[in-house]
Amino acid sequence: MPGASSDSGGGALVPISPESQGALVYPLRHGLKSPISRLSISWSRGNSLRVSVFAAPYSGSSVEDDAGGKVVEVKLGGGDGEISDAHWRRIAYGSVSPFALLQSRKNAVSSLSKMSMNSSPYNADWWDYIMEYSRDINALLGSQRSASVPVIDDPKSIIMKGEEPTSLKAAWELLEMFYAESASHSWLPECLVDWLADYDSLFSGTHPTVHSKLVDFQKELVNMQVVEDNPKYWEVMSSALAVGWLDIVVKMLRLHGSYQLDQLSNRETENGLVEAVAVLISKMPRMRLDQEAGKLGECFNARPDFVKAWEKWRGQINKLDSSAFWFQCAHQQTREGLRSMLQIMLGNANCLCSATCHWIELYISHLLYIRPFIVGLENMYSLAQKSIQLKPMASAHRLMGLIIGILGENTEVVLAECLKGFGPWMVAHAMELLTAGSDNAEMLLHEERQNLGGISIEELHRLVYAQVLSSHPLTWQIAPIYLISCMKHGMVLLQILLSQQPVQDNQLLLKSIEICRLYELHSVTSNIMKIAGVHHWKHGRKGSGVFWLQQARDEYRLNRIAQQLFDTVGKTISDDSFKQWEGLIQLLGSDSKTAGGLEFLHKYRHFKKSLQHVCDGKTTDAARQAVESLITLMKNPSTPQRFYLPLLHDSLKLLNWKDRPLLNVSQTNLLLTKLQDLSMARLRPDFIESELPPQAVNAVRLALATNLGRAILEE
Amino acid sequence: MAQNPSLVHRIPQSKYIDAIRWLSPVSALDRFAAVAYYDTDTNSPSIEIICVDPNPEGSSPTLTPQSSWTPPSRISSLKTAHSTHQPLLAAATFSGSIHILASDLINGGTMESEATVSELGFHSGPVSAVDLREGGTECVSVGEDGRVNLVSFVGDSSKLSYRRIFDANGLVGYTAVKWASPSEFATGGYGFGLQWWDQRKPGGPVSQFKGNWCQGKTSGIVHSIDIHPSRKHTCLAGGSSGTVFAWDLRAQQQPIVLSGAGTDEAPISLLSESEVWEVQYDRYTRSSNTSNISSTRILPIMICSEDGILAVIEQGEEPLELLAEPCAINSFDIDQQNPSDVICSLEWESIAILTRS
């Protein structure tokens, strides 16, 4: 995955290898028929490019079928060959909860240790938390291998085919072994033996391995009649023994022809030797905590016991090696094969070197048979260096670099190898293990660095991972979890991320708003709402636009769009289409604060309704109510001037009420003043004339004057 | 987490799930569901019929795709009709079209498009919700453009005829719709507003439920509506801020708030503060039969929310949380035949199948 590139300048943490893998060709499927005149290339989401293809200006006769251009997206890079994009996303989703849980525990622990001042944050609970985190992540990367045991045990199936292992899981287990399992340091060598047993097949792609030898032999085994005559049988067994796969070796030994009933009598000595070696192999003392069921070897978890048992076992092998029975063994291949296996168990360096394929296998064989009592990473590291010298390789697998980094206790190398080999996800999550127990690593990774813009290496890698997440439309929602754990730049980047989300779709918009709510980013919320409101408004969805602007309490924009709305209101609201407006007016509610200038619509509707009642029933009470709402409308400063005349014209009936004048003197005066204001406003150039007949003003003026006269008389 | 023993299986998919529905089973053994997927890697939407094998050995159920159909754009709403001889699907898209699909579950779950409305002017912009009438001859579609369309199909014609029931010209936007009876349906929209429509009385909604009942404190959008066939006077709605409320048409303007924001006086246990994406009446009753519940009481309902809650709410009781996921539950469906089974679509590209016991 790209995106992890840092500046090529002085502050580069990870050197970008200049070796190019040759040019890659991405075909463009633009489907344009006419020749292309121009190309424009820009970054799109994630690691895809947006290419705009412009056709040459058209000179032909018909224009019907061809577009003038097309925009296509080109996805760069295949990513990790081992893990598909969808699988990466699944890992990303799954690691959110363990990461978040660990962060909150960290915070709790650090606040606790601040309170008590002296206690170390690394107590027993702490290691449990780290281990739980590591196990949760490990479980995400694939199920445990060698879980399935076949119901019918096929004697000729020597190697079990489980789920295909991934390098990612192998790498995580390495980190877990060295950094999370603090208590397991004395049985690290045995952990490595198990690790190689699980993951040796990963190296098969680039190097010959013991695993691939076994797989090849398995294929031939089906057609083999007398296995012990085949030199490959002995070679493969020696190799498997060298890397400590005892159960496979013993199972293979039992395939030896001397076990067959018809041959047992005349090959008695030979069979005795084979069985003796098999028993010795299955009694090999091992320094480990527990043994899985079905695995061979005798376990010791205390060093003195182990040393004692080891010496005894070695003695037994030596005794067998120098026994006289070998001269009685007639079968040459068996004799030589078994003795070379004894040499391996006796730690003959040359035998080990020829039995193993690559340096990790050689390293494991040295740990098993030459230096079983090795202690300390320093010694393990120098042994690894020696193994590499004995078995140099042209190209190193990404796991090999990681092992060297870990054994060399070089945190920076480990980080760089993680990033190079496994991408930003690995670095961001492995960081927790690296800093778990080592104060040195913690200081190194948490130190604020000038060349990184004042942030720590830990924060840098979290930000990088968050950027990778942000660039995908499905994973951007989990980026905030990582961003908020970044003290310096996290919050700002989170605000930018949220502000960049598309607002067209309500569901997505609401998901963004939900994240804002969680992190109390109220200003971002209201910004997003404003953008959404204007977007909807521009696309003719006036109701949606008004809603979002109201939610954002954006009076300024509400007032602006109110002016536009009134243009349409003036034309349509008077008639049947009032039903359309009904919903919008309801949405506005009676709360004038959130409605802005649109509050007018609410009062207008009220007035219209009461006027309707007057026309239907003609009761004086209804008419009085209508007058009340007319007066409130005219008094209200938010009533646009252009509505004065239509309002008064609509109320002619009220002004000329037959029974008695409905408006008193002051009310009539108010209306007259407003009419006066209107004639003044008319002189201004920006005045919008209502669509009423020209005599309307006169009719209203006359009615008002009459009413005034009647009102004076009445008073 | 979950307060009662129920079996949950989460099955990761490699595509985003826009909508998910059970299909009524044709035999006792096979269970089918319709899923609207969106593949972000290829930018391609699809509707797939999947066979759900519950896997009696106790391990995770398997989903086997049976057939697939490619819509012109992403699916915004997916509904099924149960009382037809073969399951019918109504799918609405973001590009403003509606597709009626029929699936033949007996012969390998093939699916074909029966009919399509996609002409210009049907909806401008996305169709936000669609509902199929039981019996499956008509569906109603609504959009934020304010259009309410009635699509009727007789069967063999591939072009559907549609009738515009109302056009609010964008002044009002609708986000949810549900049939109540052969002639009536309810819609929901912004500001927690609900509208009741009757085809026999054209020209606009028959009745409107004022949206601003929460006094401007928090307003929101209705995302989903359900109406129980035996309680047609009550319209159940779920929306923003964890709000679930019922509108009893007989008590016009007073909402019955079941969860979330609402009136100050009644302390309602707050289940969720985020969007309630879907509400459905929960036909799975634990003890008492529904006919005993008085007609003023709201029947048990199930909701799913943005903060990952799947819960059953009963009026006046503590809500029962069935799932609490770390990601959003975007939609769910209760199996009509086996109401103990619920299928959910999760934000993190996975499907959850829940079996209550």
JSON list of N, CA, C and O in Angstrom, two decimals, chain A residues 86 89-90 93 474 477 505-507 510-511 514 517 536 542-544 547 551 579-580 584 586 589, chain B residues 12 14 16 41 94 144 167 169-171 190 203 208 212 219 223 273-274 277 306 330 347-349:
[
{"chain": "A", "resi": 86, "resn": "ALA", "atom": "N", "xyz": [-10.71, -6.57, 0.23]},
{"chain": "A", "resi": 86, "resn": "ALA", "atom": "CA", "xyz": [-11.85, -6.82, 1.12]},
{"chain": "A", "resi": 86, "resn": "ALA", "atom": "C", "xyz": [-11.37, -7.44, 2.43]},
{"chain": "A", "resi": 86, "resn": "ALA", "atom": "O", "xyz": [-11.88, -7.12, 3.50]},
{"chain": "A", "resi": 89, "resn": "ARG", "atom": "N", "xyz": [-9.91, -4.81, 4.59]},
{"chain": "A", "resi": 89, "resn": "ARG", "atom": "CA", "xyz": [-10.97, -4.02, 5.26]},
{"chain": "A", "resi": 89, "resn": "ARG", "atom": "C", "xyz": [-11.52, -4.79, 6.46]},
{"chain": "A", "resi": 89, "resn": "ARG", "atom": "O", "xyz": [-11.78, -4.22, 7.51]},
{"chain": "A", "resi": 90, "resn": "ARG", "atom": "N", "xyz": [-11.67, -6.11, 6.28]},
{"chain": "A", "resi": 90, "resn": "ARG", "atom": "CA", "xyz": [-12.19, -6.91, 7.38]},
{"chain": "A", "resi": 90, "resn": "ARG", "atom": "C", "xyz": [-11.23, -6.83, 8.58]},
{"chain": "A", "resi": 90, "resn": "ARG", "atom": "O", "xyz": [-11.66, -6.73, 9.73]},
{"chain": "A", "resi": 93, "resn": "TYR", "atom": "N", "xyz": [-11.67, -3.39, 10.17]},
{"chain": "A", "resi": 93, "resn": "TYR", "atom": "CA", "xyz": [-12.88, -3.31, 11.01]},
{"chain": "A", "resi": 93, "resn": "TYR", "atom": "C", "xyz": [-12.66, -4.02, 12.33]},
{"chain": "A", "resi": 93, "resn": "TYR", "atom": "O", "xyz": [-12.98, -3.51, 13.40]},
{"chain": "A", "resi": 474, "resn": "LEU", "atom": "N", "xyz": [-15.58, 3.17, 2.56]},
{"chain": "A", "resi": 474, "resn": "LEU", "atom": "CA", "xyz": [-16.17, 2.32, 3.60]},
{"chain": "A", "resi": 474, "resn": "LEU", "atom": "C", "xyz": [-15.39, 2.37, 4.91]},
{"chain": "A", "resi": 474, "resn": "LEU", "atom": "O", "xyz": [-15.95, 2.12, 5.96]},
{"chain": "A", "resi": 477, "resn": "GLN", "atom": "N", "xyz": [-15.01, 5.81, 8.22]},
{"chain": "A", "resi": 477, "resn": "GLN", "atom": "CA", "xyz": [-15.71, 5.96, 9.50]},
{"chain": "A", "resi": 477, "resn": "GLN", "atom": "C", "xyz": [-14.92, 5.44, 10.69]},
{"chain": "A", "resi": 477, "resn": "GLN", "atom": "O", "xyz": [-15.22, 5.80, 11.83]},
{"chain": "A", "resi": 505, "resn": "ASP", "atom": "N", "xyz": [-26.19, 12.40, 0.17]},
{"chain": "A", "resi": 505, "resn": "ASP", "atom": "CA", "xyz": [-27.05, 11.35, 0.67]},
{"chain": "A", "resi": 505, "resn": "ASP", "atom": "C", "xyz": [-27.28, 11.54, 2.17]},
{"chain": "A", "resi": 505, "resn": "ASP", "atom": "O", "xyz": [-26.35, 11.72, 2.94]},
{"chain": "A", "resi": 506, "resn": "ASN", "atom": "N", "xyz": [-28.55, 11.49, 2.55]},
{"chain": "A", "resi": 506, "resn": "ASN", "atom": "CA", "xyz": [-28.90, 11.72, 3.95]},
{"chain": "A", "resi": 506, "resn": "ASN", "atom": "C", "xyz": [-28.26, 10.73, 4.89]},
{"chain": "A", "resi": 506, "resn": "ASN", "atom": "O", "xyz": [-27.81, 11.09, 5.96]},
{"chain": "A", "resi": 507, "resn": "GLN", "atom": "N", "xyz": [-28.22, 9.47, 4.46]},
{"chain": "A", "resi": 507, "resn": "GLN", "atom": "CA", "xyz": [-27.70, 8.45, 5.37]},
{"chain": "A", "resi": 507, "resn": "GLN", "atom": "C", "xyz": [-26.22, 8.72, 5.69]},
{"chain": "A", "resi": 507, "resn": "GLN", "atom": "O", "xyz": [-25.82, 8.71, 6.85]},
{"chain": "A", "resi": 510, "resn": "LEU", "atom": "N", "xyz": [-25.88, 11.81, 7.89]},
{"chain": "A", "resi": 510, "resn": "LEU", "atom": "CA", "xyz": [-26.22, 11.57, 9.28]},
{"chain": "A", "resi": 510, "resn": "LEU", "atom": "C", "xyz": [-25.13, 10.77, 9.98]},
{"chain": "A", "resi": 510, "resn": "LEU", "atom": "O", "xyz": [-24.89, 10.95, 11.18]},
{"chain": "A", "resi": 511, "resn": "LYS", "atom": "N", "xyz": [-24.45, 9.90, 9.24]},
{"chain": "A", "resi": 511, "resn": "LYS", "atom": "CA", "xyz": [-23.35, 9.16, 9.83]},
{"chain": "A", "resi": 511, "resn": "LYS", "atom": "C", "xyz": [-22.21, 10.11, 10.20]},
{"chain": "A", "resi": 511, "resn": "LYS", "atom": "O", "xyz": [-21.59, 9.97, 11.25]},
{"chain": "A", "resi": 514, "resn": "GLU", "atom": "N", "xyz": [-23.24, 12.03, 13.24]},
{"chain": "A", "resi": 514, "resn": "GLU", "atom": "CA", "xyz": [-23.15, 11.17, 14.43]},
{"chain": "A", "resi": 514, "resn": "GLU", "atom": "C", "xyz": [-21.72, 11.17, 14.98]},
{"chain": "A", "resi": 514, "resn": "GLU", "atom": "O", "xyz": [-21.50, 11.23, 16.19]},
{"chain": "A", "resi": 517, "resn": "ARG", "atom": "N", "xyz": [-21.07, 14.32, 16.72]},
{"chain": "A", "resi": 517, "resn": "ARG", "atom": "CA", "xyz": [-21.72, 14.34, 18.02]},
{"chain": "A", "resi": 517, "resn": "ARG", "atom": "C", "xyz": [-20.87, 13.60, 19.05]},
{"chain": "A", "resi": 517, "resn": "ARG", "atom": "O", "xyz": [-20.67, 14.06, 20.17]},
{"chain": "A", "resi": 536, "resn": "HIS", "atom": "N", "xyz": [-29.18, 20.90, -1.03]},
{"chain": "A", "resi": 536, "resn": "HIS", "atom": "CA", "xyz": [-30.56, 20.49, -1.30]},
{"chain": "A", "resi": 536, "resn": "HIS", "atom": "C", "xyz": [-31.36, 21.63, -1.91]},
{"chain": "A", "resi": 536, "resn": "HIS", "atom": "O", "xyz": [-32.15, 21.44, -2.82]},
{"chain": "A", "resi": 542, "resn": "LYS", "atom": "N", "xyz": [-36.52, 22.10, -1.65]},
{"chain": "A", "resi": 542, "resn": "LYS", "atom": "CA", "xyz": [-36.57, 23.26, -0.75]},
{"chain": "A", "resi": 542, "resn": "LYS", "atom": "C", "xyz": [-36.81, 22.84, 0.69]},
{"chain": "A", "resi": 542, "resn": "LYS", "atom": "O", "xyz": [-36.20, 23.38, 1.61]},
{"chain": "A", "resi": 543, "resn": "GLY", "atom": "N", "xyz": [-37.70, 21.86, 0.85]},
{"chain": "A", "resi": 543, "resn": "GLY", "atom": "CA", "xyz": [-38.01, 21.40, 2.20]},
{"chain": "A", "resi": 543, "resn": "GLY", "atom": "C", "xyz": [-36.78, 20.90, 2.91]},
{"chain": "A", "resi": 543, "resn": "GLY", "atom": "O", "xyz": [-36.50, 21.28, 4.05]},
{"chain": "A", "resi": 544, "resn": "SER", "atom": "N", "xyz": [-36.01, 20.04, 2.22]},
{"chain": "A", "resi": 544, "resn": "SER", "atom": "CA", "xyz": [-34.80, 19.49, 2.83]},
{"chain": "A", "resi": 544, "resn": "SER", "atom": "C", "xyz": [-33.81, 20.60, 3.13]},
{"chain": "A", "resi": 544, "resn": "SER", "atom": "O", "xyz": [-33.18, 20.62, 4.20]},
{"chain": "A", "resi": 547, "resn": "PHE", "atom": "N", "xyz": [-34.86, 22.50, 6.15]},
{"chain": "A", "resi": 547, "resn": "PHE", "atom": "CA", "xyz": [-34.67, 21.69, 7.36]},
{"chain": "A", "resi": 547, "resn": "PHE", "atom": "C", "xyz": [-33.23, 21.75, 7.84]},
{"chain": "A", "resi": 547, "resn": "PHE", "atom": "O", "xyz": [-32.96, 22.01, 9.01]},
{"chain": "A", "resi": 551, "resn": "GLN", "atom": "N", "xyz": [-31.66, 23.32, 11.21]},
{"chain": "A", "resi": 551, "resn": "GLN", "atom": "CA", "xyz": [-30.90, 22.52, 12.17]},
{"chain": "A", "resi": 551, "resn": "GLN", "atom": "C", "xyz": [-29.59, 23.21, 12.49]},
{"chain": "A", "resi": 551, "resn": "GLN", "atom": "O", "xyz": [-29.10, 23.15, 13.61]},
{"chain": "A", "resi": 579, "resn": "LYS", "atom": "N", "xyz": [-51.71, 23.55, -0.56]},
{"chain": "A", "resi": 579, "resn": "LYS", "atom": "CA", "xyz": [-51.40, 22.27, 0.09]},
{"chain": "A", "resi": 579, "resn": "LYS", "atom": "C", "xyz": [-49.91, 21.94, 0.04]},
{"chain": "A", "resi": 579, "resn": "LYS", "atom": "O", "xyz": [-49.38, 21.31, 0.95]},
{"chain": "A", "resi": 580, "resn": "GLN", "atom": "N", "xyz": [-49.28, 22.33, -1.04]},
{"chain": "A", "resi": 580, "resn": "GLN", "atom": "CA", "xyz": [-47.85, 22.08, -1.16]},
{"chain": "A", "resi": 580, "resn": "GLN", "atom": "C", "xyz": [-47.09, 22.82, -0.08]},
{"chain": "A", "resi": 580, "resn": "GLN", "atom": "O", "xyz": [-46.10, 22.32, 0.46]},
{"chain": "A", "resi": 584, "resn": "LEU", "atom": "N", "xyz": [-44.30, 22.54, 4.27]},
{"chain": "A", "resi": 584, "resn": "LEU", "atom": "CA", "xyz": [-43.12, 23.36, 4.54]},
{"chain": "A", "resi": 584, "resn": "LEU", "atom": "C", "xyz": [-43.36, 24.26, 5.74]},
{"chain": "A", "resi": 584, "resn": "LEU", "atom": "O", "xyz": [-42.51, 24.41, 6.62]},
{"chain": "A", "resi": 586, "resn": "GLN", "atom": "N", "xyz": [-45.39, 23.76, 8.13]},
{"chain": "A", "resi": 586, "resn": "GLN", "atom": "CA", "xyz": [-45.40, 22.94, 9.34]},
{"chain": "A", "resi": 586, "resn": "GLN", "atom": "C", "xyz": [-43.98, 22.66, 9.81]},
{"chain": "A", "resi": 586, "resn": "GLN", "atom": "O", "xyz": [-43.69, 22.67, 10.99]},
{"chain": "A", "resi": 589, "resn": "GLY", "atom": "N", "xyz": [-42.42, 25.37, 11.82]},
{"chain": "A", "resi": 589, "resn": "GLY", "atom": "CA", "xyz": [-42.83, 25.44, 13.20]},
{"chain": "A", "resi": 589, "resn": "GLY", "atom": "C", "xyz": [-43.12, 26.86, 13.61]},
{"chain": "A", "resi": 589, "resn": "GLY", "atom": "O", "xyz": [-43.05, 27.80, 12.81]},
{"chain": "B", "resi": 12, "resn": "PRO", "atom": "N", "xyz": [-19.08, -12.26, 7.53]},
{"chain": "B", "resi": 12, "resn": "PRO", "atom": "CA", "xyz": [-18.48, -11.17, 6.76]},
{"chain": "B", "resi": 12, "resn": "PRO", "atom": "C", "xyz": [-18.73, -11.32, 5.26]},
{"chain": "B", "resi": 12, "resn": "PRO", "atom": "O", "xyz": [-18.71, -12.44, 4.73]},
{"chain": "B", "resi": 14, "resn": "SER", "atom": "N", "xyz": [-17.81, -9.31, 1.37]},
{"chain": "B", "resi": 14, "resn": "SER", "atom": "CA", "xyz": [-16.74, -8.43, 0.89]},
{"chain": "B", "resi": 14, "resn": "SER", "atom": "C", "xyz": [-17.32, -7.22, 0.19]},
{"chain": "B", "resi": 14, "resn": "SER", "atom": "O", "xyz": [-16.63, -6.53, -0.54]},
{"chain": "B", "resi": 16, "resn": "TYR", "atom": "N", "xyz": [-20.43, -3.88, 0.57]},
{"chain": "B", "resi": 16, "resn": "TYR", "atom": "CA", "xyz": [-21.32, -3.13, 1.46]},
{"chain": "B", "resi": 16, "resn": "TYR", "atom": "C", "xyz": [-22.75, -3.58, 1.23]},
{"chain": "B", "resi": 16, "resn": "TYR", "atom": "O", "xyz": [-23.13, -3.89, 0.10]},
{"chain": "B", "resi": 41, "resn": "ASP", "atom": "N", "xyz": [-15.13, -1.78, -4.78]},
{"chain": "B", "resi": 41, "resn": "ASP", "atom": "CA", "xyz": [-13.93, -1.97, -5.60]},
{"chain": "B", "resi": 41, "resn": "ASP", "atom": "C", "xyz": [-14.23, -1.76, -7.08]},
{"chain": "B", "resi": 41, "resn": "ASP", "atom": "O", "xyz": [-13.42, -1.23, -7.82]},
{"chain": "B", "resi": 94, "resn": "PHE", "atom": "N", "xyz": [-30.98, 4.98, -6.38]},
{"chain": "B", "resi": 94, "resn": "PHE", "atom": "CA", "xyz": [-30.56, 6.36, -6.20]},
{"chain": "B", "resi": 94, "resn": "PHE", "atom": "C", "xyz": [-30.67, 7.16, -7.50]},
{"chain": "B", "resi": 94, "resn": "PHE", "atom": "O", "xyz": [-30.61, 8.37, -7.48]},
{"chain": "B", "resi": 144, "resn": "GLU", "atom": "N", "xyz": [-37.33, 12.75, -1.94]},
{"chain": "B", "resi": 144, "resn": "GLU", "atom": "CA", "xyz": [-37.12, 14.05, -1.34]},
{"chain": "B", "resi": 144, "resn": "GLU", "atom": "C", "xyz": [-37.53, 15.17, -2.27]},
{"chain": "B", "resi": 144, "resn": "GLU", "atom": "O", "xyz": [-37.58, 16.33, -1.89]},
{"chain": "B", "resi": 167, "resn": "ASP", "atom": "N", "xyz": [-47.48, 16.06, -5.88]},
{"chain": "B", "resi": 167, "resn": "ASP", "atom": "CA", "xyz": [-46.15, 16.61, -6.13]},
{"chain": "B", "resi": 167, "resn": "ASP", "atom": "C", "xyz": [-46.00, 17.87, -5.31]},
{"chain": "B", "resi": 167, "resn": "ASP", "atom": "O", "xyz": [-46.66, 18.87, -5.55]},
{"chain": "B", "resi": 169, "resn": "ASN", "atom": "N", "xyz": [-43.43, 19.61, -5.19]},
{"chain": "B", "resi": 169, "resn": "ASN", "atom": "CA", "xyz": [-42.43, 20.48, -5.83]},
{"chain": "B", "resi": 169, "resn": "ASN", "atom": "C", "xyz": [-41.22, 20.74, -4.96]},
{"chain": "B", "resi": 169, "resn": "ASN", "atom": "O", "xyz": [-40.64, 21.81, -4.99]},
{"chain": "B", "resi": 170, "resn": "GLY", "atom": "N", "xyz": [-40.85, 19.77, -4.18]},
{"chain": "B", "resi": 170, "resn": "GLY", "atom": "CA", "xyz": [-39.65, 19.93, -3.36]},
{"chain": "B", "resi": 170, "resn": "GLY", "atom": "C", "xyz": [-39.87, 20.73, -2.09]},
{"chain": "B", "resi": 170, "resn": "GLY", "atom": "O", "xyz": [-38.96, 20.85, -1.29]},
{"chain": "B", "resi": 171, "resn": "LEU", "atom": "N", "xyz": [-41.07, 21.30, -1.92]},
{"chain": "B", "resi": 171, "resn": "LEU", "atom": "CA", "xyz": [-41.30, 22.07, -0.70]},
{"chain": "B", "resi": 171, "resn": "LEU", "atom": "C", "xyz": [-41.34, 21.15, 0.51]},
{"chain": "B", "resi": 171, "resn": "LEU", "atom": "O", "xyz": [-41.01, 21.55, 1.62]},
{"chain": "B", "resi": 190, "resn": "TYR", "atom": "N", "xyz": [-39.16, 15.11, 6.96]},
{"chain": "B", "resi": 190, "resn": "TYR", "atom": "CA", "xyz": [-38.34, 15.98, 7.80]},
{"chain": "B", "resi": 190, "resn": "TYR", "atom": "C", "xyz": [-39.12, 16.50, 8.99]},
{"chain": "B", "resi": 190, "resn": "TYR", "atom": "O", "xyz": [-40.35, 16.60, 8.95]},
{"chain": "B", "resi": 203, "resn": "GLY", "atom": "N", "xyz": [-55.47, 14.76, -4.00]},
{"chain": "B", "resi": 203, "resn": "GLY", "atom": "CA", "xyz": [-55.17, 16.19, -3.88]},
{"chain": "B", "resi": 203, "resn": "GLY", "atom": "C", "xyz": [-54.30, 16.52, -2.69]},
{"chain": "B", "resi": 203, "resn": "GLY", "atom": "O", "xyz": [-54.02, 17.69, -2.45]},
{"chain": "B", "resi": 208, "resn": "GLN", "atom": "N", "xyz": [-52.34, 15.20, 8.65]},
{"chain": "B", "resi": 208, "resn": "GLN", "atom": "CA", "xyz": [-50.92, 15.43, 8.86]},
{"chain": "B", "resi": 208, "resn": "GLN", "atom": "C", "xyz": [-50.64, 15.43, 10.34]},
{"chain": "B", "resi": 208, "resn": "GLN", "atom": "O", "xyz": [-51.41, 15.94, 11.14]},
{"chain": "B", "resi": 212, "resn": "ASN", "atom": "N", "xyz": [-43.36, 19.28, 14.67]},
{"chain": "B", "resi": 212, "resn": "ASN", "atom": "CA", "xyz": [-42.56, 20.01, 15.65]},
{"chain": "B", "resi": 212, "resn": "ASN", "atom": "C", "xyz": [-43.01, 19.79, 17.08]},
{"chain": "B", "resi": 212, "resn": "ASN", "atom": "O", "xyz": [-42.97, 20.67, 17.90]},
{"chain": "B", "resi": 219, "resn": "SER", "atom": "N", "xyz": [-34.91, 18.24, 16.34]},
{"chain": "B", "resi": 219, "resn": "SER", "atom": "CA", "xyz": [-35.82, 17.77, 15.33]},
{"chain": "B", "resi": 219, "resn": "SER", "atom": "C", "xyz": [-35.07, 16.76, 14.50]},
{"chain": "B", "resi": 219, "resn": "SER", "atom": "O", "xyz": [-33.85, 16.62, 14.62]},
{"chain": "B", "resi": 223, "resn": "HIS", "atom": "N", "xyz": [-36.99, 7.83, 9.45]},
{"chain": "B", "resi": 223, "resn": "HIS", "atom": "CA", "xyz": [-36.30, 6.93, 8.52]},
{"chain": "B", "resi": 223, "resn": "HIS", "atom": "C", "xyz": [-37.14, 5.72, 8.15]},
{"chain": "B", "resi": 223, "resn": "HIS", "atom": "O", "xyz": [-36.91, 5.09, 7.14]},
{"chain": "B", "resi": 273, "resn": "GLU", "atom": "N", "xyz": [-28.94, 7.31, 21.21]},
{"chain": "B", "resi": 273, "resn": "GLU", "atom": "CA", "xyz": [-29.06, 8.73, 20.91]},
{"chain": "B", "resi": 273, "resn": "GLU", "atom": "C", "xyz": [-28.86, 9.01, 19.43]},
{"chain": "B", "resi": 273, "resn": "GLU", "atom": "O", "xyz": [-28.89, 10.15, 19.00]},
{"chain": "B", "resi": 274, "resn": "SER", "atom": "N", "xyz": [-28.59, 7.97, 18.68]},
{"chain": "B", "resi": 274, "resn": "SER", "atom": "CA", "xyz": [-28.30, 8.21, 17.27]},
{"chain": "B", "resi": 274, "resn": "SER", "atom": "C", "xyz": [-29.46, 7.78, 16.40]},
{"chain": "B", "resi": 274, "resn": "SER", "atom": "O", "xyz": [-30.56, 7.50, 16.90]},
{"chain": "B", "resi": 277, "resn": "TRP", "atom": "N", "xyz": [-32.56, 3.52, 12.27]},
{"chain": "B", "resi": 277, "resn": "TRP", "atom": "CA", "xyz": [-32.67, 3.36, 10.82]},
{"chain": "B", "resi": 277, "resn": "TRP", "atom": "C", "xyz": [-33.91, 2.58, 10.42]},
{"chain": "B", "resi": 277, "resn": "TRP", "atom": "O", "xyz": [-34.44, 2.75, 9.34]},
{"chain": "B", "resi": 306, "resn": "GLU", "atom": "N", "xyz": [-27.85, 3.45, 14.47]},
{"chain": "B", "resi": 306, "resn": "GLU", "atom": "CA", "xyz": [-26.51, 3.80, 14.00]},
{"chain": "B", "resi": 306, "resn": "GLU", "atom": "C", "xyz": [-25.44, 3.39, 15.01]},
{"chain": "B", "resi": 306, "resn": "GLU", "atom": "O", "xyz": [-24.33, 3.05, 14.63]},
{"chain": "B", "resi": 330, "resn": "ASN", "atom": "N", "xyz": [-27.60, -1.15, 9.89]},
{"chain": "B", "resi": 330, "resn": "ASN", "atom": "CA", "xyz": [-28.28, -0.27, 8.94]},
{"chain": "B", "resi": 330, "resn": "ASN", "atom": "C", "xyz": [-29.69, -0.73, 8.58]},
{"chain": "B", "resi": 330, "resn": "ASN", "atom": "O", "xyz": [-30.53, 0.09, 8.24]},
{"chain": "B", "resi": 347, "resn": "GLU", "atom": "N", "xyz": [-22.74, -2.22, 9.24]},
{"chain": "B", "resi": 347, "resn": "GLU", "atom": "CA", "xyz": [-21.96, -1.24, 8.49]},
{"chain": "B", "resi": 347, "resn": "GLU", "atom": "C", "xyz": [-20.64, -1.83, 7.99]},
{"chain": "B", "resi": 347, "resn": "GLU", "atom": "O", "xyz": [-20.18, -1.52, 6.91]},
{"chain": "B", "resi": 348, "resn": "TRP", "atom": "N", "xyz": [-20.04, -2.70, 8.79]},
{"chain": "B", "resi": 348, "resn": "TRP", "atom": "CA", "xyz": [-18.73, -3.23, 8.44]},
{"chain": "B", "resi": 348, "resn": "TRP", "atom": "C", "xyz": [-18.85, -4.43, 7.52]},
{"chain": "B", "resi": 348, "resn": "TRP", "atom": "O", "xyz": [-18.28, -5.49, 7.77]},
{"chain": "B", "resi": 349, "resn": "GLU", "atom": "N", "xyz": [-19.61, -4.26, 6.46]},
{"chain": "B", "resi": 349, "resn": "GLU", "atom": "CA", "xyz": [-19.69, -5.26, 5.39]},
{"chain": "B", "resi": 349, "resn": "GLU", "atom": "C", "xyz": [-19.98, -6.66, 5.91]},
{"chain": "B", "resi": 349, "resn": "GLU", "atom": "O", "xyz": [-19.33, -7.63, 5.51]}
]
